[in-house]
Coordinates of C-alpha atoms in Angstrom, one line a residue:
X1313 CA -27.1 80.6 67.7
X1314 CA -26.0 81.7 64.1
X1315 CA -23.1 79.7 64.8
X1316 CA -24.5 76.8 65.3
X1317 CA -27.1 77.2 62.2
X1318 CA -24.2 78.2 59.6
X1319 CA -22.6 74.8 61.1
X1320 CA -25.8 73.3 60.7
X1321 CA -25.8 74.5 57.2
X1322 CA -22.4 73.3 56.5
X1323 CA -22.7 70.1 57.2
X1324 CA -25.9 69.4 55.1
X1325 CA -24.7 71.1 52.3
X1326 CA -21.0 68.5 52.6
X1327 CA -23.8 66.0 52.7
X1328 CA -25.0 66.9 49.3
X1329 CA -21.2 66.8 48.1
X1330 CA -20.4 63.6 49.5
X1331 CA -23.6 62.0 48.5
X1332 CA -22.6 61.2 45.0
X1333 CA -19.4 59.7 45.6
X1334 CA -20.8 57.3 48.2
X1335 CA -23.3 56.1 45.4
X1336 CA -20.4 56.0 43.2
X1337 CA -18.3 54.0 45.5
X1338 CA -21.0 51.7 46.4
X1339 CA -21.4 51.0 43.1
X1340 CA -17.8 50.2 42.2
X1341 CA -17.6 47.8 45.3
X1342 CA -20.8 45.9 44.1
X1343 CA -18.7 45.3 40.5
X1344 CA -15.6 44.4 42.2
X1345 CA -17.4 41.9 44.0
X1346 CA -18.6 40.3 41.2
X1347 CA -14.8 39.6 39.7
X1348 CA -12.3 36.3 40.7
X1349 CA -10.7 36.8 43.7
X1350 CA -7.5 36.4 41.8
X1351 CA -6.7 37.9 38.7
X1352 CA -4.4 35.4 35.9
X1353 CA -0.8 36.0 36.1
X1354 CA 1.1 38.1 33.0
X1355 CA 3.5 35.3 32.5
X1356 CA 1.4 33.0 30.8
X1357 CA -0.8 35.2 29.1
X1358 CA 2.8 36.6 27.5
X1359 CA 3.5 32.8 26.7
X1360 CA 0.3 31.9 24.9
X1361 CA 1.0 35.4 23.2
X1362 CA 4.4 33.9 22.1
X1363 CA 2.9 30.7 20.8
X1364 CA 0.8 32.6 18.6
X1365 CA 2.9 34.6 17.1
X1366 CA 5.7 31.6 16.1
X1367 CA 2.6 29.9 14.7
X1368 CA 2.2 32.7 12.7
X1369 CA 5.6 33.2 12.1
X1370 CA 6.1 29.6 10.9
X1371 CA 3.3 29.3 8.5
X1372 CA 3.9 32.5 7.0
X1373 CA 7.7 31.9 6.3
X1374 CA 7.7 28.0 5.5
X1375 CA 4.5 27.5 4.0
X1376 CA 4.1 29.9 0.9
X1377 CA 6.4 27.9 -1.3
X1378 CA 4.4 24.1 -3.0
X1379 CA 6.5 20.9 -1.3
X1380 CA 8.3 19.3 -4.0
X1381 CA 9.8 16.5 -2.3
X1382 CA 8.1 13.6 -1.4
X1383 CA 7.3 13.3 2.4
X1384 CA 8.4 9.8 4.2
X1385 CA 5.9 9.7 6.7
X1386 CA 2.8 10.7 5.1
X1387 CA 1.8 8.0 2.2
X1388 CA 0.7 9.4 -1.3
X1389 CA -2.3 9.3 -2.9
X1390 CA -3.0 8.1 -6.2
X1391 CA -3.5 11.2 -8.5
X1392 CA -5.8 11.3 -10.7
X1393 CA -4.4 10.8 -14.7
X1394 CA -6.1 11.6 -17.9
X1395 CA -3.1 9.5 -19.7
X1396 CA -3.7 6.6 -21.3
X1397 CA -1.5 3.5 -20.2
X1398 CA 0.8 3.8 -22.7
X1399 CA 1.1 7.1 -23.0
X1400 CA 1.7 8.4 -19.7
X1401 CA 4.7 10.9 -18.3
X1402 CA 5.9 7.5 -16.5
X1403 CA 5.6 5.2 -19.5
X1404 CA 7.3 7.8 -21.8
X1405 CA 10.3 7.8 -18.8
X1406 CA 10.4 4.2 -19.1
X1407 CA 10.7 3.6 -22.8
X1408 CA 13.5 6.4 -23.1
X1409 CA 15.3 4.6 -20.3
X1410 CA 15.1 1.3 -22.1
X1411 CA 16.5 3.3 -25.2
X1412 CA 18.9 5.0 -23.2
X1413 CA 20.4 1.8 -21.7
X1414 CA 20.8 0.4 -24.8
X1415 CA 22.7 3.3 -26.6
X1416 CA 25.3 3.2 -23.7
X1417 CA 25.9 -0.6 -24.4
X1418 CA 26.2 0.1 -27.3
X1419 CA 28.6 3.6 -27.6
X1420 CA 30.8 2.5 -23.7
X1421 CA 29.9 5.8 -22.1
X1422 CA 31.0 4.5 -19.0
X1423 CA 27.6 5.3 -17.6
X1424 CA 26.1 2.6 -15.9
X1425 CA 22.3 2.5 -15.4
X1426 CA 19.4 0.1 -13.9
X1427 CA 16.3 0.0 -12.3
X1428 CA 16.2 -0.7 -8.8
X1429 CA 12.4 -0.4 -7.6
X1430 CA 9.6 0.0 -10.8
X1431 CA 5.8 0.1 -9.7
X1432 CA 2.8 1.1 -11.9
X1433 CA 3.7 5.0 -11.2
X1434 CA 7.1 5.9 -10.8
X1435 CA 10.5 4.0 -10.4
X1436 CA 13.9 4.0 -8.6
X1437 CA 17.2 4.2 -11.3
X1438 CA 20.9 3.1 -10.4
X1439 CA 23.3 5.2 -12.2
X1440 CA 26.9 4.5 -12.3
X1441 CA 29.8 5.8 -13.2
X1442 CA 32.9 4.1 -13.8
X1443 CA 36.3 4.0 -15.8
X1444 CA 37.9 1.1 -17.5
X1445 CA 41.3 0.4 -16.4
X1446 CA 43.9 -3.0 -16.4
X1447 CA 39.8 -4.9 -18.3
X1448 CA 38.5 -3.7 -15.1
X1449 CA 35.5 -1.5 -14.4
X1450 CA 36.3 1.0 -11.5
X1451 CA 33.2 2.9 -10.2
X1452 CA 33.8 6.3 -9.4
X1453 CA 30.6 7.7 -8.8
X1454 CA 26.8 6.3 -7.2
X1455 CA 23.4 7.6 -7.1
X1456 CA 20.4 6.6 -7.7
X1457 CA 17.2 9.0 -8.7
X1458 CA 13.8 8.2 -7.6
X1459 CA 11.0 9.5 -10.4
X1460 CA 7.2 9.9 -9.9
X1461 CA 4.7 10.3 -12.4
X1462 CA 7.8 11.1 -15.0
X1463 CA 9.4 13.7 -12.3
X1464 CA 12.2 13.2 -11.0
X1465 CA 11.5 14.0 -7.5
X1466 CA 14.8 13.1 -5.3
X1467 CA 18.5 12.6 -5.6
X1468 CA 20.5 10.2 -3.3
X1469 CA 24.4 9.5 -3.7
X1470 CA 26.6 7.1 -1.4
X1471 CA 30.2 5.9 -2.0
X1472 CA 31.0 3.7 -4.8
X1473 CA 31.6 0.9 -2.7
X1474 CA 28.1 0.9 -0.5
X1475 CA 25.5 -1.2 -0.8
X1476 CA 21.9 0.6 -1.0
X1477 CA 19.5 -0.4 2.0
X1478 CA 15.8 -2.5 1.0
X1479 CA 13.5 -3.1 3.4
X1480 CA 10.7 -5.7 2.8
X1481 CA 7.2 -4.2 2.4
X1482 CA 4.1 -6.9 2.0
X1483 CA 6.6 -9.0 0.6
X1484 CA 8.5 -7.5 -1.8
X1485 CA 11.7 -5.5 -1.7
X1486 CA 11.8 -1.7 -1.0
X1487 CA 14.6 0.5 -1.4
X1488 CA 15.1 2.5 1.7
X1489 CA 15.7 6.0 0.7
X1490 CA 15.7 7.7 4.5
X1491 CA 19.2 5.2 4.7
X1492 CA 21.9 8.1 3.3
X1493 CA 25.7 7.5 3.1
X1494 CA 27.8 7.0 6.2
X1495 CA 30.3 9.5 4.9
X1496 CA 29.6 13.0 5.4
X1497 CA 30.8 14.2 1.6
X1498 CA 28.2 12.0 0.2
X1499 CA 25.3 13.3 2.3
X1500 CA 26.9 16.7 1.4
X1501 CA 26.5 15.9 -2.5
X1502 CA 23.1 14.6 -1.8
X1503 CA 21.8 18.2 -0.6
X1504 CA 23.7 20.0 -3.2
X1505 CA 22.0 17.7 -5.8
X1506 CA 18.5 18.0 -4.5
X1507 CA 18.9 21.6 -4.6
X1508 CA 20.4 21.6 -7.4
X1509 CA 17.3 19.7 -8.6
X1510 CA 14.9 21.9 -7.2
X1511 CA 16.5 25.3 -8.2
X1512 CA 18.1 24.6 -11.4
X1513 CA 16.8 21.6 -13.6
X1514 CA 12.6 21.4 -13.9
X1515 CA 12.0 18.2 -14.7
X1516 CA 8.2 18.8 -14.2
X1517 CA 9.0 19.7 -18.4
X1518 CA 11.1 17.3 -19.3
X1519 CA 9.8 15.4 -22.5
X1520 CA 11.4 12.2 -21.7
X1521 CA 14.1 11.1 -24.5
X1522 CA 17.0 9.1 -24.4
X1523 CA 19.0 12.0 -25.3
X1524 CA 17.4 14.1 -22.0
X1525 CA 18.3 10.8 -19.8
X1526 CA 21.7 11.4 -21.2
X1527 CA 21.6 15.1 -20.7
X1528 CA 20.6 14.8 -17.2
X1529 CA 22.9 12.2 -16.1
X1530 CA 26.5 13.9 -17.9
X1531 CA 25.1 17.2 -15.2
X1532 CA 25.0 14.8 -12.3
X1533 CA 28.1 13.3 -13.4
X1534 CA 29.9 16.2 -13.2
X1535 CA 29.7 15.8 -9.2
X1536 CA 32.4 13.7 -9.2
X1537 CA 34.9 15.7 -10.1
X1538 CA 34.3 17.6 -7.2
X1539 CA 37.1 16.0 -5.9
X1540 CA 39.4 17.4 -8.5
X1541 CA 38.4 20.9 -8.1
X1542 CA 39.9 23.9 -6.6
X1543 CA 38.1 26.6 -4.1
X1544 CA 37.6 30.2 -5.4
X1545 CA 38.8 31.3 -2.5
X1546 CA 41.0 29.5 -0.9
X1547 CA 42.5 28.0 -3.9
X1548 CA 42.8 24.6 -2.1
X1549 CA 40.9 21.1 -2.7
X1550 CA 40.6 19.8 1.0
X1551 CA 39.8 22.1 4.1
X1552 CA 38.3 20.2 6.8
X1553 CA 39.0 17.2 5.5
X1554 CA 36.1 18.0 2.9
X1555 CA 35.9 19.2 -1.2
X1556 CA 34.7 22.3 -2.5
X1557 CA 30.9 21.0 -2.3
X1558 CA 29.2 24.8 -3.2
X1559 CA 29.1 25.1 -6.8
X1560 CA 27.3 25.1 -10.0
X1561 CA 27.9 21.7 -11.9
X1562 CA 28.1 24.2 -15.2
X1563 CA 31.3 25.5 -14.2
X1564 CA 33.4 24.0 -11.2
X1565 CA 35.9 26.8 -11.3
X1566 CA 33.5 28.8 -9.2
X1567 CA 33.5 26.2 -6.6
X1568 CA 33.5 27.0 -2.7
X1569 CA 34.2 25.3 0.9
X1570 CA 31.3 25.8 2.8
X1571 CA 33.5 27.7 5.1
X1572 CA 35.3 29.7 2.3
X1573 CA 31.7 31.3 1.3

């Protein structure tokens, strides 16, 4: 008989133990019934995690610095000027230009200049440069500059002997400036001028004279002696079949091959 009551006694107080947990596990089954049968795999949760951080990535590393250049795709809006007509950055650019082009008929610089495109705003200039040999004008050197609100925004050069590419927009004739060079120096010396532009000439302060149009247009000249020059380091003018095009147009004795660098 005492066995049976200490049994008893035993099992009532395991009972008392177990009762808690039962609770506890009914009530963890009633909140896992409540969840999706099937929880979302880690792969794309670690793809969307990827996306995010490249966005991040990207708009912190290529976003800080203002765009300079003009974009092709997206037009541009009319800014707002407190110029008068005559006195604008533009019309300033223009009348040194005019007196620019008629000092260099006059003194045979052997720089060559035009306009190409002009519109209300900004225009397109043809500069080239040439030597005189047997009454004979031989171009060395072609590029054309594209200015905006008296700023010169973008460089282009192709071989002396191309022709530039137009397109016809409501009727009149557009130069096509996403047409570059079909020789691969030339696009070359187009990136090393724009960069050039970007990083060492501001023309955003320019006060437009026809001594700065001379100014500017000697530094660009200077790219066609890249052909002459000598690399720094491998003290040779072709590798690659290419010229030194890494260098500062202030000194061509520091220029490099893009593969001597």
């Amino acid at each position: 008989l005492f066995r049976v009551r200490s049994t008893i006694e035993n099992i009532h107080v395991l009972k008392l133990l177990i009762l808690p947990y039962s609770c506890y596990c009914s009530s963890l089954e009633s909140h896992a019934k409540g969840l999706p049968n099937q929880l979302p795999q880690i792969e794309p949760l670690n793809r969307l995690r990827a996306v995010f951080q490249q966005t991040y990535t990207y708009l912190g590393e290529f976003l800080r610095l203002q765009r300079r250049r003009p974009s092709c795709i997206v037009p541009r809006p009319l800014s707002c000027s407190h110029w008068a007509t005559g006195m604008s950055p533009h019309a300033q650019f223009e009348t040194a230009f005019a007196q620019f082009q008629k000092e260099l008929l006059k003194n045979k610089t052997g720089i060559f200049p035009t306009f190409l495109e002009r519109t209300a705003v900004g225009s397109i200039v043809e500069l080239r440069f040439g030597v005189l040999f047997e009454k004979q004008i031989v171009f060395t050197q072609k590029m054309l500059m594209v200015e905006n609100a008296g700023v010169i925004e973008q460089m282009l050069f192709v071989a002396p002997h191309e022709e530039w590419s137009f397109y016809t927009d409501l009727g009149e004739k557009r130069v096509d400036l996403t047409k570059s060079s079909q020789y691969v120096v030339y696009q070359k010396l187009t990136t090393q001028a724009n960069l050039h532009l970007m990083q060492t000439i501001n023309t955003q302060e320019f006060r437009w004279t026809a001594l700065t149009l001379h100014q500017l247009s000697s530094a660009f000249g200077k790219f066609q002696y890249v052909f002459e020059a000598t690399c720094r380091n491998c003290k040779k003018v072709m590798k690659d079949f290419l010229p030194p095009l890494i260098f500062d147009f202030r000194n061509l004795k520091n220029a490099l091959h893009e593969t001597c660098r």
